[in-house]
Amino acid sequence: MSDLDLRKLRYFLVVAEELNYGRAAEKLHIAQPVLSRQITALEGELGATLFERSSRGTRLTETGTALVDDARALLAGAAALQRRARTAGRQGPHLTIGFMPGLIITSVVRDLVERFPGLTVDVQRTGWDTQVETLLDGGIDASFVRLPVPRRGLQVTELLQEPRVVVLPTGHPLLELEEITLAVLTAENLLQDPDAVPEWRDAVLTVRPNALSLDRIGLPVVNTVEEKLEYVAAGRGIVILPASTAAFYTRGDVASRGVSDLPAGRVGLAIPADRQTPVLTALSEIAEREVGTLTAERVSVMDA
C-alpha cells in the first residue's frame, strides 16, 4: 500500500460530514469529478470502500465510519508534527505567515515584530491550491488568503475587497471595447479552474453547455500566475486575477482590463481555530488596522 495522502484524508472527512459529493465539492472549492476521483484513489490506496452511493444518497460504510476519528487524529497529529519540526532548534518565539500572490504583508509583519520583540517571522508564498492545505497541515501558522476558502477548522477574518480583472494578450480585439462584460468573455478559453471564477463558469454554461468538459480538452494545465501569464501572452486563453496580482505581475505582452459585471474578490486572514495565541490575536488586530497596505497602492488596470 502506498503512503496515505493527507489531502485525500481531508477530502474524505468533508464528504463524510456532508454525505453529498456536490455539497462537499462546493465546500472544498473543487470540481465534483475531481473530488470523486480523489475519494476513489483513497479507497484504492486503503483497499476498502468508504462510501456507498445509491438513489437514496451517499452513506458511510462500516470501514468509512471507523476511519473518520482516525483520520481526524492523523491530520491533527501531522499538523502538530509540522509545527514542532519547524520550530525545533530555533531560539525564541517563531511564526510563519503565508500570503497569496499580489498581497503585501510587509507592514503587518513589521508591526507584529515591534509589538513582540524577539519574535522571528518568516513568510511563505502560497497558491490557490495550497493556501489552506499548508495552513491545515501545520506548514504555516496563519495565512492571508483569497476567499472563498473551506472554513472547516479555521477562523477566517475578512479584511478587504478588491476588483478582479481579465488579463488578455496585447492586441486582443476585446481591448478595443468600451466595456468588457462577462458575456463577451464567454467565447474565450479560461486558463484556470472554472470553479475559481464561478461567475464566468455560470455565464458560459448558458451559451456553451460543453465548455467545462469538451471545450477544455487540449487546454494547458497551469498552476502558477507566471505560467498563466505565459499562456495568455501566447494567445492560448484568458485568466481572471485580483487587480493587485495583475499589477504585481505587470508585463508588456499582456494587458489587464476591468470587467463591469464581475464582483470584487475578497481577502482574508485565516488562522487554525484551535491555535489562538496572543501573537496570533495581535496579528489579526494588526491586519485589520493595516488593511490599506495589503495591496499595491497603484493597481495597473486599463480604464474601460
Tab-separated table of C-alpha atoms in Angstrom:
chain	number	residue	atom	x	y	z
A	1	MET	CA	0.000	0.000	0.000
A	2	SER	CA	1.323	3.463	-0.874
A	3	ASP	CA	1.735	6.199	1.742
A	4	LEU	CA	-1.508	7.946	2.654
A	5	ASP	CA	-2.126	11.345	1.105
A	6	LEU	CA	-3.235	13.778	3.815
A	7	ARG	CA	-5.139	15.860	1.289
A	8	LYS	CA	-7.254	12.852	0.322
A	9	LEU	CA	-7.995	12.261	4.008
A	10	ARG	CA	-9.125	15.846	4.366
A	11	TYR	CA	-11.401	15.447	1.332
A	12	PHE	CA	-12.761	12.227	2.843
A	13	LEU	CA	-13.686	13.996	6.074
A	14	VAL	CA	-15.653	16.692	4.241
A	15	VAL	CA	-17.595	14.109	2.239
A	16	ALA	CA	-18.204	12.154	5.455
A	17	GLU	CA	-19.581	15.304	7.049
A	18	GLU	CA	-21.801	16.335	4.131
A	19	LEU	CA	-22.718	12.866	2.802
A	20	ASN	CA	-23.184	14.639	-0.514
A	21	TYR	CA	-20.438	14.920	-3.126
A	22	GLY	CA	-21.872	18.090	-4.646
A	23	ARG	CA	-22.021	19.979	-1.341
A	24	ALA	CA	-18.615	18.648	-0.318
A	25	ALA	CA	-17.068	19.811	-3.598
A	26	GLU	CA	-18.566	23.285	-3.111
A	27	LYS	CA	-17.208	23.417	0.436
A	28	LEU	CA	-13.751	22.414	-0.792
A	29	HIS	CA	-13.967	24.715	-3.842
A	30	ILE	CA	-13.009	21.949	-6.246
A	31	ALA	CA	-14.916	20.326	-9.101
A	32	GLN	CA	-17.101	17.365	-8.137
A	33	PRO	CA	-15.412	14.955	-10.626
A	34	VAL	CA	-12.040	15.829	-9.084
A	35	LEU	CA	-13.373	15.066	-5.611
A	36	SER	CA	-14.852	11.760	-6.781
A	37	ARG	CA	-11.523	10.739	-8.299
A	38	GLN	CA	-9.664	11.609	-5.102
A	39	ILE	CA	-12.027	9.532	-2.967
A	40	THR	CA	-11.788	6.625	-5.407
A	41	ALA	CA	-7.998	6.875	-5.277
A	42	LEU	CA	-8.092	6.868	-1.458
A	43	GLU	CA	-10.294	3.780	-1.477
A	44	GLY	CA	-7.783	2.147	-3.814
A	45	GLU	CA	-4.901	3.001	-1.505
A	46	LEU	CA	-6.765	1.605	1.503
A	47	GLY	CA	-8.185	-1.389	-0.321
A	48	ALA	CA	-11.624	-0.662	1.103
A	49	THR	CA	-14.892	1.007	0.145
A	50	LEU	CA	-15.582	4.107	2.246
A	51	PHE	CA	-18.907	5.294	0.816
A	52	GLU	CA	-21.928	3.665	-0.724
A	53	ARG	CA	-23.752	5.779	-3.307
A	54	SER	CA	-27.288	4.959	-4.392
A	55	SER	CA	-30.501	6.656	-5.467
A	56	ARG	CA	-31.169	7.243	-1.779
A	57	GLY	CA	-27.947	9.225	-1.357
A	58	THR	CA	-24.446	8.720	-0.010
A	59	ARG	CA	-23.646	6.960	3.232
A	60	LEU	CA	-20.528	5.802	5.032
A	61	THR	CA	-19.679	2.137	5.009
A	62	GLU	CA	-18.621	0.441	8.226
A	63	THR	CA	-15.000	0.955	7.225
A	64	GLY	CA	-15.655	4.607	6.399
A	65	THR	CA	-17.295	5.225	9.758
A	66	ALA	CA	-14.325	3.681	11.536
A	67	LEU	CA	-11.918	5.843	9.535
A	68	VAL	CA	-13.476	9.190	10.497
A	69	ASP	CA	-11.978	9.506	14.001
A	70	ASP	CA	-8.654	8.012	12.908
A	71	ALA	CA	-8.419	10.467	10.006
A	72	ARG	CA	-9.105	13.447	12.263
A	73	ALA	CA	-6.474	12.289	14.739
A	74	LEU	CA	-3.943	11.650	11.958
A	75	LEU	CA	-4.444	15.110	10.419
A	76	ALA	CA	-4.176	16.816	13.801
A	77	GLY	CA	-1.029	14.846	14.596
A	78	ALA	CA	0.516	15.694	11.223
A	79	ALA	CA	-0.129	19.402	11.789
A	80	ALA	CA	1.406	19.254	15.269
A	81	LEU	CA	4.437	17.403	13.890
A	82	GLN	CA	4.909	20.056	11.223
A	83	ARG	CA	4.839	22.806	13.834
A	84	ARG	CA	7.284	21.013	16.142
A	85	ALA	CA	9.686	20.238	13.309
A	86	ARG	CA	9.532	23.781	12.009
A	87	THR	CA	10.385	25.325	15.369
A	88	ALA	CA	12.874	22.734	16.660
A	89	GLY	CA	16.272	24.217	17.416
A	90	ARG	CA	15.165	27.800	16.927
A	91	GLN	CA	15.853	30.413	19.515
A	92	GLY	CA	12.864	32.362	20.827
A	93	PRO	CA	9.286	32.512	19.539
A	94	HIS	CA	8.698	31.971	15.846
A	95	LEU	CA	5.823	32.471	13.394
A	96	THR	CA	5.418	31.600	9.713
A	97	ILE	CA	2.834	33.607	7.747
A	98	GLY	CA	1.558	32.654	4.308
A	99	PHE	CA	0.375	35.082	1.658
A	100	MET	CA	-1.131	34.873	-1.803
A	101	PRO	CA	0.469	36.479	-4.893
A	102	GLY	CA	-0.161	40.208	-5.142
A	103	LEU	CA	-0.605	40.725	-1.404
A	104	ILE	CA	1.918	42.841	0.502
A	105	ILE	CA	2.244	41.976	4.193
A	106	THR	CA	5.429	43.920	5.000
A	107	SER	CA	3.829	46.498	7.280
A	108	VAL	CA	1.846	43.841	9.143
A	109	VAL	CA	4.978	41.791	9.830
A	110	ARG	CA	6.919	44.891	10.880
A	111	ASP	CA	4.234	45.983	13.342
A	112	LEU	CA	3.929	42.479	14.765
A	113	VAL	CA	7.663	42.237	15.414
A	114	GLU	CA	7.632	45.672	17.046
A	115	ARG	CA	4.874	44.533	19.382
A	116	PHE	CA	6.678	41.272	20.242
A	117	PRO	CA	10.442	41.938	20.471
A	118	GLY	CA	12.396	38.752	19.891
A	119	LEU	CA	9.714	37.236	17.655
A	120	THR	CA	11.053	35.802	14.390
A	121	VAL	CA	8.607	35.935	11.497
A	122	ASP	CA	9.090	34.003	8.264
A	123	VAL	CA	6.842	34.466	5.238
A	124	GLN	CA	5.833	31.905	2.634
A	125	ARG	CA	4.126	32.462	-0.709
A	126	THR	CA	1.147	30.169	-1.217
A	127	GLY	CA	-1.006	29.310	-4.226
A	128	TRP	CA	-4.700	28.771	-4.910
A	129	ASP	CA	-4.334	25.043	-4.265
A	130	THR	CA	-2.103	25.361	-1.203
A	131	GLN	CA	-3.245	28.450	0.710
A	132	VAL	CA	-5.429	26.364	3.049
A	133	GLU	CA	-3.691	22.991	2.709
A	134	THR	CA	-0.393	24.361	4.014
A	135	LEU	CA	-2.172	26.012	6.921
A	136	LEU	CA	-4.106	22.907	7.930
A	137	ASP	CA	-1.022	20.720	7.519
A	138	GLY	CA	0.849	22.885	10.032
A	139	GLY	CA	3.358	24.177	7.480
A	140	ILE	CA	2.409	27.772	8.332
A	141	ASP	CA	0.763	29.380	11.355
A	142	ALA	CA	-1.509	31.923	9.650
A	143	SER	CA	-2.238	32.893	6.086
A	144	PHE	CA	-3.502	35.867	4.109
A	145	VAL	CA	-5.872	34.120	1.724
A	146	ARG	CA	-8.041	34.952	-1.225
A	147	LEU	CA	-11.619	33.984	-0.473
A	148	PRO	CA	-13.629	31.859	-0.660
A	149	VAL	CA	-11.803	29.033	1.114
A	150	PRO	CA	-13.074	25.993	3.018
A	151	ARG	CA	-13.554	27.217	6.596
A	152	ARG	CA	-13.627	23.948	8.488
A	153	GLY	CA	-11.044	24.126	11.273
A	154	LEU	CA	-10.245	27.767	10.560
A	155	GLN	CA	-11.042	31.176	11.959
A	156	VAL	CA	-11.290	33.499	8.951
A	157	THR	CA	-11.410	37.280	9.211
A	158	GLU	CA	-12.425	39.082	6.025
A	159	LEU	CA	-10.183	42.107	5.521
A	160	LEU	CA	-10.898	43.765	2.195
A	161	GLN	CA	-12.454	43.586	-1.233
A	162	GLU	CA	-10.683	44.420	-4.462
A	163	PRO	CA	-11.555	44.410	-8.159
A	164	ARG	CA	-10.869	41.387	-10.329
A	165	VAL	CA	-9.670	41.872	-13.886
A	166	VAL	CA	-9.384	39.887	-17.080
A	167	VAL	CA	-5.878	39.520	-18.497
A	168	LEU	CA	-5.634	39.417	-22.293
A	169	PRO	CA	-2.759	39.356	-24.767
A	170	THR	CA	-1.873	42.787	-26.080
A	171	GLY	CA	-3.656	43.447	-29.358
A	172	HIS	CA	-6.680	41.328	-28.431
A	173	PRO	CA	-9.869	42.702	-30.059
A	174	LEU	CA	-11.673	42.868	-26.702
A	175	LEU	CA	-9.260	45.583	-25.588
A	176	GLU	CA	-10.927	47.899	-28.113
A	177	LEU	CA	-14.323	47.635	-26.424
A	178	GLU	CA	-15.579	50.492	-24.292
A	179	GLU	CA	-16.819	47.980	-21.720
A	180	ILE	CA	-15.901	44.350	-21.104
A	181	THR	CA	-18.613	42.155	-19.579
A	182	LEU	CA	-18.775	38.505	-18.605
A	183	ALA	CA	-20.972	37.894	-21.662
A	184	VAL	CA	-18.228	38.886	-24.101
A	185	LEU	CA	-15.745	36.668	-22.257
A	186	THR	CA	-17.801	33.501	-22.723
A	187	ALA	CA	-16.223	32.878	-26.120
A	188	GLU	CA	-12.720	32.810	-24.603
A	189	ASN	CA	-10.844	29.876	-23.093
A	190	LEU	CA	-10.290	30.296	-19.365
A	191	LEU	CA	-6.822	29.105	-18.362
A	192	GLN	CA	-7.751	28.228	-14.790
A	193	ASP	CA	-10.203	26.063	-12.900
A	194	PRO	CA	-13.693	27.382	-13.846
A	195	ASP	CA	-14.786	26.844	-10.248
A	196	ALA	CA	-12.257	29.516	-9.253
A	197	VAL	CA	-14.314	32.000	-11.292
A	198	PRO	CA	-17.906	30.790	-10.791
A	199	GLU	CA	-19.339	33.926	-12.413
A	200	TRP	CA	-17.585	33.094	-15.710
A	201	ARG	CA	-18.481	29.420	-15.318
A	202	ASP	CA	-22.199	30.167	-14.899
A	203	ALA	CA	-22.235	32.694	-17.740
A	204	VAL	CA	-20.514	30.363	-20.188
A	205	LEU	CA	-22.754	27.400	-19.364
A	206	THR	CA	-25.760	29.369	-20.604
A	207	VAL	CA	-24.244	29.645	-24.093
A	208	ARG	CA	-21.758	26.748	-24.252
A	209	PRO	CA	-23.037	23.799	-22.184
A	210	ASN	CA	-19.967	21.698	-23.030
A	211	ALA	CA	-17.470	24.408	-22.194
A	212	LEU	CA	-16.461	22.784	-18.922
A	213	SER	CA	-15.864	19.386	-20.486
A	214	LEU	CA	-15.277	19.031	-24.233
A	215	ASP	CA	-14.076	22.594	-24.745
A	216	ARG	CA	-11.355	22.167	-22.114
A	217	ILE	CA	-9.706	19.233	-23.869
A	218	GLY	CA	-6.279	20.358	-25.033
A	219	LEU	CA	-6.052	23.350	-22.713
A	220	PRO	CA	-2.761	23.541	-20.811
A	221	VAL	CA	-2.654	22.643	-17.139
A	222	VAL	CA	-1.403	25.711	-15.295
A	223	ASN	CA	-0.705	26.252	-11.617
A	224	THR	CA	1.245	29.452	-11.037
A	225	VAL	CA	0.459	33.026	-12.023
A	226	GLU	CA	3.654	33.079	-14.074
A	227	GLU	CA	2.534	30.064	-16.100
A	228	LYS	CA	-0.913	31.553	-16.674
A	229	LEU	CA	0.531	34.802	-17.996
A	230	GLU	CA	2.888	32.951	-20.340
A	231	TYR	CA	-0.083	31.168	-21.926
A	232	VAL	CA	-2.132	34.372	-22.078
A	233	ALA	CA	0.718	36.130	-23.883
A	234	ALA	CA	0.882	33.201	-26.320
A	235	GLY	CA	-2.816	33.619	-27.130
A	236	ARG	CA	-3.956	30.342	-25.563
A	237	GLY	CA	-6.682	31.935	-23.447
A	238	ILE	CA	-7.505	34.400	-20.689
A	239	VAL	CA	-7.262	34.497	-16.914
A	240	ILE	CA	-9.205	36.331	-14.228
A	241	LEU	CA	-6.971	37.732	-11.486
A	242	PRO	CA	-7.293	40.045	-8.496
A	243	ALA	CA	-6.277	43.521	-9.611
A	244	SER	CA	-3.343	43.621	-7.191
A	245	THR	CA	-1.983	40.345	-8.575
A	246	ALA	CA	-2.246	41.627	-12.146
A	247	ALA	CA	-0.466	44.826	-11.096
A	248	PHE	CA	2.292	42.902	-9.329
A	249	TYR	CA	2.989	40.812	-12.445
A	250	THR	CA	2.861	43.667	-14.950
A	251	ARG	CA	4.454	42.781	-18.300
A	252	GLY	CA	4.395	44.309	-21.757
A	253	ASP	CA	2.813	41.459	-23.705
A	254	VAL	CA	-0.424	41.243	-21.690
A	255	ALA	CA	-2.995	43.827	-20.604
A	256	SER	CA	-5.481	43.906	-17.721
A	257	ARG	CA	-8.986	45.301	-18.009
A	258	GLY	CA	-11.828	45.632	-15.549
A	259	VAL	CA	-14.973	43.549	-16.103
A	260	SER	CA	-18.029	45.663	-15.387
A	261	ASP	CA	-20.292	42.920	-14.002
A	262	LEU	CA	-17.656	40.823	-12.217
A	263	PRO	CA	-17.983	41.095	-8.421
A	264	ALA	CA	-14.977	42.101	-6.357
A	265	GLY	CA	-12.646	39.500	-4.919
A	266	ARG	CA	-12.104	39.205	-1.170
A	267	VAL	CA	-9.016	38.880	1.001
A	268	GLY	CA	-8.985	37.421	4.490
A	269	LEU	CA	-6.708	36.226	7.269
A	270	ALA	CA	-7.049	32.539	8.162
A	271	ILE	CA	-5.820	31.065	11.451
A	272	PRO	CA	-6.344	27.486	12.712
A	273	ALA	CA	-9.337	27.595	15.068
A	274	ASP	CA	-7.505	25.538	17.688
A	275	ARG	CA	-4.417	27.771	17.796
A	276	GLN	CA	-5.492	31.005	19.458
A	277	THR	CA	-2.394	32.638	20.963
A	278	PRO	CA	-1.580	36.239	21.965
A	279	VAL	CA	0.683	36.581	18.909
A	280	LEU	CA	-1.990	35.331	16.500
A	281	THR	CA	-4.621	37.526	18.134
A	282	ALA	CA	-2.318	40.510	17.698
A	283	LEU	CA	-1.680	39.510	14.073
A	284	SER	CA	-5.414	39.634	13.387
A	285	GLU	CA	-5.764	43.047	15.057
A	286	ILE	CA	-2.805	44.493	13.140
A	287	ALA	CA	-4.047	43.069	9.824
A	288	GLU	CA	-7.425	44.761	10.287
A	289	ARG	CA	-5.709	48.052	11.111
A	290	GLU	CA	-3.206	47.837	8.230
A	291	VAL	CA	-5.738	46.630	5.673
A	292	GLY	CA	-4.954	49.533	3.336
A	293	THR	CA	-1.359	48.355	2.910
A	294	LEU	CA	-2.130	44.801	1.847
A	295	THR	CA	-2.454	45.524	-1.871
A	296	ALA	CA	-0.408	47.607	-4.272
A	297	GLU	CA	-1.065	51.340	-3.924
A	298	ARG	CA	-1.396	51.740	-7.667
A	299	VAL	CA	-3.318	48.994	-9.459
A	300	SER	CA	-2.453	48.966	-13.162
A	301	VAL	CA	-5.815	48.303	-14.764
A	302	MET	CA	-6.587	49.877	-18.138
A	303	ASP	CA	-9.614	52.130	-17.984
A	304	ALA	CA	-12.558	50.892	-19.997
